[in-house]
Structure formats: structure tokens, C-alpha cells
Amino acid sequence: MNQPTSHSDTPSAENLAAHGAVVQQFHPRARVALENPQIRRNFRNAMDGLMSKRRSAFEGWELETLRELGANIRQRALANLPDLLEQLEKNLTDNGVRVHWANDGDEACRIVRKICVARNAKTVIKGKSMVSEEMELNHYLEEQGIEALESDLGEYIVQLAEETPSHIIMPAIHKNTEEISELLHEKTGTERSHDVNYLTASARQQLREKFMNADVGVSGVNFAVAETGTLCLVENEGNGRMTTTVPACHIAVTGIEKVVGTMEDVTGLLALLTRSATGQHITTYFNMISRPRQFNELDGPEEVHLVLVDNGRSTIYQDDELLATLRCIRCGACMNHCPVYTRVGGHVYGTTYPGPIGSILMPHMLGLEATQHMPTASSLCGACGEVCPVKIPIPDLLVRLRRESVDGDSERPSNVRGHGVKRGHLEAAAWLGWRWMHSQPWLYRLGTSVSARFRKLLPRTMGGWTRYRSAPKLAPKTLHQMMAQRSSSVRPSARMPQSSNVAQRGNLS
């Protein structure tokens, strides 16, 4: 492949309608979340702790220098993305790993199913993978009669609750210990307890048998190293290592943007990822996978597959400004510091990726028709941009997508599907009139004069703008009218002649 190509398959009308219906409910869901004190306490406590840990983890580090390094590594990789993907495919293939390409999530699901069918697999154990959530892989496999079980503790809890992750790093962060205890008791028979160690050990025991009996293991990828053909997985629980080594077949799924050039590039990104995500200096496990099990090795899978998923990423790649979105290393720091996300949680967004990163990523995956409210679900305080470890200008991209959603210039090229979806005929006519009025001085003077004279007849509400703001009130007179009246009221005799001023200065001297 010479360069990432935009996918030809677009989401079906049914899928867009379904996703759109969910995202359109953002404001009603947000109001419900704000009125739920338990949700607000859960998120407030969790986010305060994560922000504090992040600050402590970067103490003694030149944070801005490290962020600049991370941004440069990711930008360099994206600049060479087509070549790096070819290099990655070649080296992985040489190592015995089978590489597959998927235009979208549906095609990626079909590829995974084909591999499972070829091995007559009936059970799949999954490590944490946001791309698999993006693909809705669990739901797809279940429809095909293949059991898919999450092995990450947070994902396992969310799966038992029949929910989706509310955070990209900590999927069950919206639940407290009491809620988790009740859920495990109801679903697995675990005794009710507030002892976190006991609850964790119980879940681990239940999952251990699943690891040993699973036919296929599915995982995500944090970094794919092109130079060596290595898949890197970052984790804390050991479930990722079990998922990728115990089953006879391992399938890794990842977005095409996760590739980096060298192992040296991984070093700087890993230091940023762990500290930004959970406030750790290093995670418990760092897995590097380059090949299937060899004849003289005692463990590891017989087959390793990598599914590279596009799903709208090539469209982002073609836009010089929006390209920065693909730098993301999925640390979740922007979400942890977002005043909107931390008060309503991830489920309110109704999408795979919530929070600031979701608001600039999901419009490319689902189109602005389905996600038009996401770019505006932000106060534009700038916190997300300030903490992003790879310096993604998230606030600028949110503003860009807001403009895209209301832009009526059909001749301006746009790579964002749903361009201009929020622009109405009435609003377009109003702005056209505003431009015409301000380009004609006589019309401007007439319009402001008439508006000031009949200001009491003007509407007191201005759509959504005055829902949370006071409507502007016109003054009885325009500034020009007041200045003209003031000038005419000053009598010539009241003005002191210049000669008098000179005389006064002479007397003072």
C-alpha cells in the first residue's frame, strides 16, 4: 500500500440512525446524570485521585520537554504512516504473523470470525481493546454463536452489567465498591463484601478456567513497532499476557495509526502513557509479541494474527489539521481533567470513545449527522489540550468540528462526513442579512436606529442561546446618536480659546 486509502464502505442508514438516536440523547442523559448524586460522587472521587497521581508521577520530570518528544514521535510516525505500515506488515509476515486489513469495523469482525471458524473455535477470551469495542466485536461474535468473555477486570464487570465502558482506561470507573460487590454476587454468586482484594481474587478465580479452555485469545495493541515487527501491550493485571499466550490462537486488533518506527520511540511514549493514564511510573506488565510459538518453545500460541482497522482513520489522515487526532495514545488524561466528562460520565455520550478525545474522533467514524452534539459538549476551557501527553490541540479541533457542522459553504472541501448538518435555512438567511447590513453603512445606520426605537418589540429569547444566557438589551440610542447629540449640546462659547491656554501657562510660569 502506498498510502492509507479512505474506506469505501460507509455506515448503513440503519446504523447511522441507531447511533444518531443515542448521541442525540446527550442533553437528556446529561441532565439525568447531573441529578444523580451517586454518579457524581463516583466520578469526582475517581478523577480527583487520578489527577493527583498524574501530578505526582511527573514530579522531577521536564514535562513539557517530554510532551514535545511524544508529539514529535507520533507526528513523525504519521508523516511516514504508509511506509511504516508496509514495513510492519513485511516484518510481521517474515516473523510468521498473519496480517489482515479491514476498511471498517464490520469487515474486521468478519475477519475475526473467519479465523475462529477455520479453527472451529467456540470460545474467545479477550484482553482490553478499545478497537474491539469500536467494532462491537462481542455482540457480533455472540450472534455467530461464539462466546466472547472479557478478561480485564473492569471490562469483565461492565460485561456482567450488560453495559459499555464509561472510560477508555478504567471501564467500570462509574461504579463504586458496593455496586460492584452486589453485581458480582448477583451474577456469579460471590459473597457481598467491601474487601477489594477478595472481590478481585474471586473474579480472577472465575476467569482462570476461562483462560485455560478458550480456543482463541483477542487483544488490542498499544504500539506496533515497524522496525522489528513487534506488537506491544501495556497492562497491570496479567490478563493480557494470559490472553496472548494460553489460547492456541492469538488475534490482535488495532487501528492503523498505532504504528511507530522503532523500539526507541516506544520508550518515550510509554513513559508518557503510564504516568498520564494511571499515575504509574511503569505498568506491571509490558508484553512484546513478534511471532507465534516456535518448535523449541514451551508456551505461546500456534498462530498469531494482526487485524489493522481503518474505520475512518484514512479520512482523518487526509486533513492536515485534523491529522493531529491520530496522535492519541489512549491514555484518558483529557477525560480525567474535563469538567464536562467528570460530572456526567462516559455513558452520557453514547459512543465508544467519550469525553474530549471522543468528541474529535467519533464524528469521523459515525459522521456529524450522528454526532453533531459531541463537539459542543465542551466548555473549551483548554484543560484537555494542556494535559494531553502528545500535545493534541483538542480545543482547536473542537472549534474546527463546530464550524464544520454549521458551515454552509458547499464549495469549501471537507473530509468530515455530515459537513453543514446543523446549518438551518433561517440561520443562513440571518447571517446573510447580517453580512449585507454591515457592508452598507446607510443600511447599518438605518437598521440600528430602527432596532433601538422599537427595542421593546424585539423577542426576549433567541433560541438555544438564551436558554442559559441573558438576552442582550438594545440601548435607547445608538452610540452614533449619543455622540451627535453630545457634540450639538456643547456651545462654542464654552470652549476655551487656544490663546487663553497660552496666557494661562505664561502666568503660571
XYZ file of C-alpha atoms in Angstrom:
509
model
C 0.000 0.000 0.000
C 1.313 3.432 -0.930
C -0.866 5.442 1.422
C -3.875 4.923 3.648
C -6.928 4.976 1.448
C -10.329 6.153 2.560
C -12.724 3.304 3.168
C -15.339 2.773 0.514
C -17.879 1.296 2.880
C -19.922 3.821 4.799
C -22.160 3.002 7.755
C -25.608 1.876 6.751
C -28.582 4.170 7.205
C -29.841 1.880 9.972
C -26.552 2.064 11.885
C -26.326 5.824 11.498
C -29.895 6.205 12.690
C -29.223 3.974 15.701
C -26.028 5.767 16.677
C -27.594 9.129 15.959
C -30.548 8.384 18.223
C -28.159 7.549 21.069
C -25.936 10.600 20.656
C -28.908 12.915 20.185
C -29.915 11.979 23.726
C -26.770 13.601 25.160
C -28.532 16.525 26.812
C -31.382 14.491 28.389
C -28.857 11.911 29.634
C -26.602 14.652 30.971
C -29.467 16.123 32.986
C -30.221 12.698 34.463
C -26.561 12.170 35.375
C -26.275 15.585 36.978
C -29.287 14.799 39.146
C -27.732 11.503 40.314
C -25.533 12.297 43.351
C -24.034 8.783 43.413
C -22.667 9.035 39.870
C -21.254 12.464 40.578
C -19.540 11.250 43.760
C -18.116 8.191 41.986
C -16.588 10.249 39.204
C -15.494 13.113 41.420
C -13.600 10.806 43.778
C -12.030 8.830 40.948
C -10.982 11.842 38.871
C -9.541 13.749 41.827
C -7.384 10.729 42.629
C -6.220 10.279 39.030
C -5.303 13.935 38.624
C -3.330 13.886 41.874
C -1.458 10.725 40.867
C -0.593 12.203 37.494
C 0.898 15.318 39.083
C 2.978 13.204 41.467
C 4.161 10.870 38.703
C 5.614 13.745 36.682
C 7.393 15.412 39.627
C 11.059 15.870 38.790
C 10.444 15.461 35.069
C 10.660 18.143 32.393
C 7.045 17.529 31.463
C 6.836 19.962 28.561
C 10.038 18.571 27.056
C 8.655 15.047 27.371
C 5.323 16.099 25.847
C 7.164 17.711 22.956
C 9.107 14.481 22.463
C 5.896 12.441 22.460
C 4.222 14.783 19.975
C 7.239 14.622 17.653
C 7.383 10.817 17.788
C 3.722 10.484 16.916
C 3.828 13.188 14.248
C 6.877 11.601 12.621
C 5.160 8.224 12.577
C 2.062 9.713 10.974
C 4.128 11.559 8.389
C 5.598 8.189 7.338
C 2.474 6.134 8.016
C 2.110 4.432 4.600
C 5.758 3.299 4.576
C 5.691 2.226 8.230
C 2.566 0.127 7.680
C 4.205 -1.650 4.753
C 7.344 -2.214 6.822
C 5.278 -3.513 9.740
C 3.385 -5.936 7.502
C 6.592 -7.250 5.916
C 8.431 -7.801 9.198
C 5.447 -9.395 10.915
C 4.905 -11.682 7.942
C 8.582 -12.646 7.973
C 8.177 -13.450 11.678
C 5.227 -15.759 10.980
C 2.400 -13.370 11.941
C -0.533 -13.152 9.512
C -1.605 -9.585 8.750
C -5.151 -8.638 7.689
C -6.545 -5.269 6.561
C -10.056 -4.050 7.358
C -11.769 -0.975 5.919
C -14.233 -0.726 8.786
C -15.441 -2.450 11.943
C -17.819 -4.782 10.109
C -15.044 -6.108 7.891
C -12.762 -6.521 10.907
C -15.458 -8.560 12.661
C -15.823 -10.792 9.635
C -12.064 -11.376 9.551
C -12.044 -12.399 13.228
C -14.992 -14.721 12.664
C -13.298 -16.317 9.643
C -10.221 -17.092 11.741
C -12.399 -18.549 14.511
C -14.369 -20.706 12.066
C -11.163 -22.017 10.487
C -10.084 -23.235 13.912
C -13.586 -24.446 14.846
C -13.418 -22.056 17.821
C -16.431 -21.737 20.106
C -14.966 -19.608 22.905
C -12.936 -16.382 22.814
C -11.178 -14.759 25.777
C -10.478 -11.056 25.302
C -7.907 -8.681 26.707
C -8.687 -4.978 26.895
C -9.148 -3.428 23.461
C -10.981 -0.215 22.628
C -10.816 -1.059 18.924
C -12.775 -4.257 19.610
C -15.342 -2.076 21.403
C -15.335 0.205 18.368
C -16.016 -2.880 16.201
C -18.726 -4.127 18.609
C -16.912 -7.455 18.365
C -18.521 -9.142 21.386
C -22.034 -8.575 20.083
C -21.063 -9.789 16.607
C -19.418 -12.991 17.852
C -22.361 -13.815 20.096
C -24.682 -13.514 17.088
C -22.433 -16.017 15.323
C -22.655 -18.492 18.211
C -19.165 -17.774 19.581
C -18.834 -16.923 23.280
C -16.661 -13.849 23.950
C -15.608 -13.128 27.537
C -13.720 -10.060 28.747
C -10.728 -10.809 30.979
C -9.802 -7.279 32.070
C -11.442 -6.815 35.484
C -13.104 -3.531 34.559
C -14.322 -4.874 31.224
C -15.498 -8.062 32.942
C -17.587 -6.029 35.399
C -19.060 -3.935 32.583
C -19.869 -7.076 30.594
C -21.625 -8.664 33.576
C -23.655 -5.467 33.969
C -24.518 -5.563 30.237
C -23.105 -2.058 29.841
C -20.419 -0.426 27.746
C -17.165 1.051 29.148
C -17.534 4.544 30.570
C -13.783 5.275 30.369
C -11.135 4.114 27.900
C -8.670 3.123 30.652
C -10.953 2.275 33.582
C -14.163 0.885 32.058
C -16.034 0.432 35.361
C -14.977 3.710 36.959
C -18.625 4.751 37.221
C -19.281 2.037 39.821
C -18.223 2.041 43.473
C -17.224 -0.990 45.569
C -20.717 -1.588 46.900
C -22.242 -1.623 43.422
C -19.540 -3.998 42.125
C -19.986 -6.319 45.102
C -23.733 -6.513 44.515
C -23.219 -7.155 40.804
C -20.702 -9.980 41.356
C -22.984 -11.532 43.973
C -25.974 -11.420 41.632
C -24.156 -12.682 38.522
C -21.513 -15.088 39.908
C -22.555 -15.930 43.458
C -19.624 -14.120 45.100
C -20.316 -13.125 48.685
C -21.155 -9.493 49.273
C -18.066 -7.713 50.570
C -16.339 -4.336 50.669
C -12.942 -6.052 50.601
C -11.493 -5.122 47.220
C -8.824 -7.830 47.427
C -11.464 -10.509 47.993
C -13.598 -9.297 45.085
C -10.572 -9.170 42.780
C -9.406 -12.646 43.803
C -12.894 -14.057 43.227
C -13.062 -12.592 39.722
C -9.553 -13.868 38.962
C -10.518 -17.364 40.040
C -13.588 -17.328 37.815
C -11.548 -16.155 34.826
C -8.638 -18.574 35.261
C -10.662 -21.536 33.997
C -11.824 -19.490 31.009
C -8.217 -18.775 30.035
C -7.331 -22.455 30.072
C -10.327 -23.522 27.971
C -10.570 -20.666 25.453
C -9.994 -21.525 21.796
C -8.895 -18.043 20.734
C -7.451 -15.026 22.535
C -8.161 -11.484 21.296
C -6.193 -8.438 22.404
C -5.553 -4.848 21.488
C -2.217 -3.211 20.682
C -0.713 -0.138 22.333
C 2.232 0.240 19.953
C 3.130 -1.656 16.756
C 6.857 -1.343 16.003
C 7.534 -1.362 12.266
C 11.316 -1.827 12.509
C 11.106 -5.152 14.333
C 7.564 -6.307 13.625
C 6.634 -6.231 17.317
C 3.227 -5.775 18.970
C 3.445 -4.070 22.379
C 0.746 -4.435 25.034
C 0.686 -2.407 28.263
C -1.267 -3.808 31.230
C -1.396 -4.232 35.006
C -3.393 -7.385 35.694
C -1.588 -10.084 33.698
C -4.766 -10.927 31.828
C -3.238 -9.583 28.622
C -0.316 -11.973 28.898
C -2.679 -14.876 29.624
C -4.890 -13.897 26.674
C -1.982 -13.772 24.236
C -0.115 -16.916 25.363
C -2.527 -19.535 26.721
C -5.034 -19.988 23.834
C -3.709 -21.749 20.735
C -4.564 -18.758 18.549
C -3.984 -15.063 19.266
C -5.730 -12.310 17.268
C -4.579 -8.714 17.848
C -6.767 -5.869 16.572
C -5.624 -2.267 16.294
C -6.137 0.964 14.406
C -3.703 1.744 11.604
C -2.400 4.799 13.481
C -0.806 2.790 16.322
C 2.353 2.056 14.331
C 5.684 3.660 15.353
C 9.072 3.473 13.684
C 11.451 1.987 16.252
C 11.556 0.442 19.701
C 13.296 3.602 20.874
C 10.127 5.537 20.007
C 8.164 3.297 22.356
C 10.331 4.319 25.335
C 9.233 7.958 25.372
C 5.599 7.148 24.628
C 5.452 4.504 27.373
C 6.768 6.982 29.961
C 4.003 9.386 28.963
C 1.258 6.763 28.708
C 1.612 5.179 32.133
C 2.006 8.467 34.024
C -0.825 10.195 32.158
C -3.265 7.284 32.404
C -2.953 5.940 35.957
C -0.139 7.949 37.547
C 2.263 4.979 37.481
C 5.946 5.222 36.675
C 5.656 1.891 34.892
C 2.945 -0.725 34.496
C 3.176 -4.219 35.968
C 3.411 -5.908 32.569
C 4.813 -4.815 29.214
C 4.321 -7.524 26.597
C 6.198 -7.700 23.285
C 4.895 -10.156 20.677
C 6.761 -10.739 17.423
C 5.899 -14.284 16.360
C 3.913 -17.426 17.179
C 5.349 -20.229 19.295
C 8.452 -21.886 17.844
C 9.121 -25.632 17.807
C 11.573 -25.423 20.735
C 9.368 -23.183 22.935
C 7.049 -24.457 25.660
C 4.306 -21.854 25.564
C 2.698 -19.332 23.300
C 0.041 -19.526 20.565
C 0.367 -21.666 17.463
C -0.984 -18.804 15.330
C -0.770 -15.020 15.673
C -2.908 -12.689 13.551
C -2.960 -8.900 13.355
C -6.060 -7.083 12.075
C -5.309 -3.492 11.049
C -8.516 -1.438 11.154
C -9.113 1.796 9.254
C -12.700 2.748 10.172
C -12.460 6.396 9.155
C -8.823 6.960 10.075
C -7.729 7.421 6.459
C -10.231 10.239 6.113
C -8.673 12.000 9.109
C -5.223 11.340 7.638
C -6.064 13.369 4.545
C -6.710 16.570 6.537
C -3.578 18.440 7.659
C -5.300 19.962 10.715
C -7.435 17.023 11.844
C -4.448 14.676 11.400
C -3.359 15.554 14.952
C -6.309 13.480 16.214
C -4.404 10.325 15.227
C -1.547 11.115 17.632
C -3.685 9.857 20.532
C -2.125 7.093 22.662
C -5.393 6.396 24.538
C -4.241 7.499 27.998
C -7.552 9.101 29.016
C -5.912 12.163 30.624
C -8.144 14.530 28.659
C -11.202 12.806 30.097
C -9.850 12.876 33.648
C -9.442 16.655 33.505
C -12.569 17.548 31.504
C -15.159 19.436 33.613
C -17.963 18.066 31.408
C -16.928 14.396 31.420
C -16.100 14.330 35.140
C -19.621 15.484 36.014
C -21.694 13.310 33.693
C -19.533 10.256 32.897
C -18.908 8.352 29.709
C -22.282 6.689 29.130
C -23.934 10.056 28.544
C -22.039 10.418 25.252
C -23.479 7.180 23.843
C -20.323 6.389 21.832
C -17.296 4.087 22.098
C -14.948 6.961 22.881
C -16.424 9.572 25.244
C -15.018 12.823 26.563
C -12.788 15.243 24.632
C -10.998 12.586 22.557
C -14.335 11.035 21.618
C -15.705 14.418 20.612
C -12.969 14.861 17.985
C -12.727 11.198 16.926
C -16.294 9.885 16.727
C -17.513 12.468 14.145
C -15.094 10.871 11.681
C -16.272 7.348 12.472
C -20.021 7.982 12.544
C -20.328 11.306 10.718
C -21.590 14.624 12.058
C -25.172 13.578 11.297
C -24.984 11.148 14.220
C -22.534 13.078 16.440
C -23.385 16.726 15.857
C -23.743 17.448 19.599
C -20.374 15.999 20.624
C -18.113 18.904 19.551
C -20.335 21.270 21.547
C -20.242 19.091 24.682
C -17.292 21.116 25.916
C -16.661 24.326 27.831
C -13.492 24.954 25.743
C -11.609 25.554 28.991
C -8.472 24.094 27.372
C -7.621 21.601 30.143
C -7.673 18.664 27.720
C -5.096 20.295 25.467
C -2.871 21.249 28.398
C -2.624 17.700 29.772
C -2.509 15.733 26.504
C 0.845 13.901 26.595
C 1.283 14.174 22.808
C 0.017 17.771 22.599
C -3.111 17.216 20.513
C -4.739 20.672 20.176
C -8.130 19.294 21.215
C -9.839 22.678 21.807
C -8.817 23.869 18.330
C -10.135 20.667 16.752
C -13.426 21.004 18.645
C -13.823 24.509 17.237
C -12.990 23.184 13.757
C -15.684 20.493 14.016
C -18.204 23.013 15.346
C -17.517 25.124 12.284
C -17.824 22.070 10.050
C -21.258 21.285 11.456
C -22.694 24.717 10.600
C -20.585 25.607 7.566
C -22.783 26.364 4.575
C -20.002 26.775 2.027
C -20.551 23.753 -0.200
C -17.590 24.727 -2.370
C -15.116 24.506 0.518
C -13.572 20.992 0.532
C -14.281 18.972 3.649
C -13.259 15.469 4.705
C -15.828 15.372 7.516
C -18.992 13.445 6.672
C -22.102 15.453 7.562
C -20.484 18.816 6.787
C -23.045 21.592 7.457
C -25.603 19.287 9.088
C -26.580 21.844 11.770
C -26.965 24.778 9.426
C -30.633 25.749 9.032
C -32.213 27.903 6.347
C -33.356 30.533 8.864
C -29.898 30.838 10.396
C -28.273 31.012 6.962
C -30.670 33.805 5.940
C -29.973 35.675 9.192
C -26.202 35.621 8.665
C -26.591 36.601 5.016
C -28.672 39.599 6.122
C -26.121 40.460 8.818
C -23.297 40.463 6.252
C -25.261 42.603 3.819
C -26.291 45.061 6.522
C -22.735 45.526 7.805
C -21.369 46.081 4.305
C -23.730 49.023 3.647
C -23.174 51.989 6.052
C -26.522 53.623 5.317
C -28.338 50.330 5.923
C -26.412 49.734 9.142
C -27.360 53.176 10.485
C -30.984 52.684 9.497
C -31.154 49.184 10.986
C -29.611 50.124 14.334
C -31.772 53.231 14.584
C -34.979 51.302 13.921
C -33.946 48.477 16.290
C -33.223 50.949 19.092
C -36.528 52.762 18.564
C -38.601 49.578 18.593
C -36.441 47.592 21.009
C -39.396 46.685 23.232
C -40.976 44.758 20.383
C -37.931 42.539 19.820
C -38.166 38.899 21.042
C -36.777 38.225 24.512
C -35.477 34.782 23.610
C -33.019 33.818 20.892
C -33.345 30.070 20.610
C -30.736 27.981 22.390
C -28.512 31.000 23.009
C -30.778 32.430 25.722
C -31.522 29.090 27.359
C -28.621 29.664 29.753
C -27.775 33.308 28.975
C -29.493 36.672 29.329
C -30.659 38.129 26.062
C -28.766 41.304 25.058
C -30.763 44.513 25.509
C -30.520 47.312 22.980
C -29.859 50.821 24.312
C -32.471 53.524 23.670
C -29.993 55.324 21.411
C -27.078 54.175 19.307
C -23.542 55.327 20.055
C -23.541 57.491 16.937
C -26.772 59.169 18.024
C -25.443 59.863 21.517
C -22.170 61.296 20.196
C -24.005 63.514 17.724
C -26.331 64.765 20.466
C -23.395 65.432 22.797
C -21.490 67.378 20.151
C -24.510 69.594 19.376
C -25.107 70.310 23.076
C -21.609 71.789 23.635
C -21.790 75.623 22.989
C -18.904 77.270 21.150
C -18.547 79.883 23.916
C -17.911 77.123 26.448
C -14.787 76.141 24.601
C -11.632 77.897 25.855
C -9.630 79.598 23.074
C -6.120 78.366 22.487
C -4.687 81.848 23.217
C -6.201 81.762 26.697
C -4.480 78.447 27.394
C -1.180 80.009 26.334
C -1.759 83.004 28.537
C -2.596 80.808 31.500
C 0.572 78.804 31.023
C 2.517 82.085 30.885
C 1.041 83.328 34.156
C 1.820 80.032 35.892
C 5.419 80.271 34.829
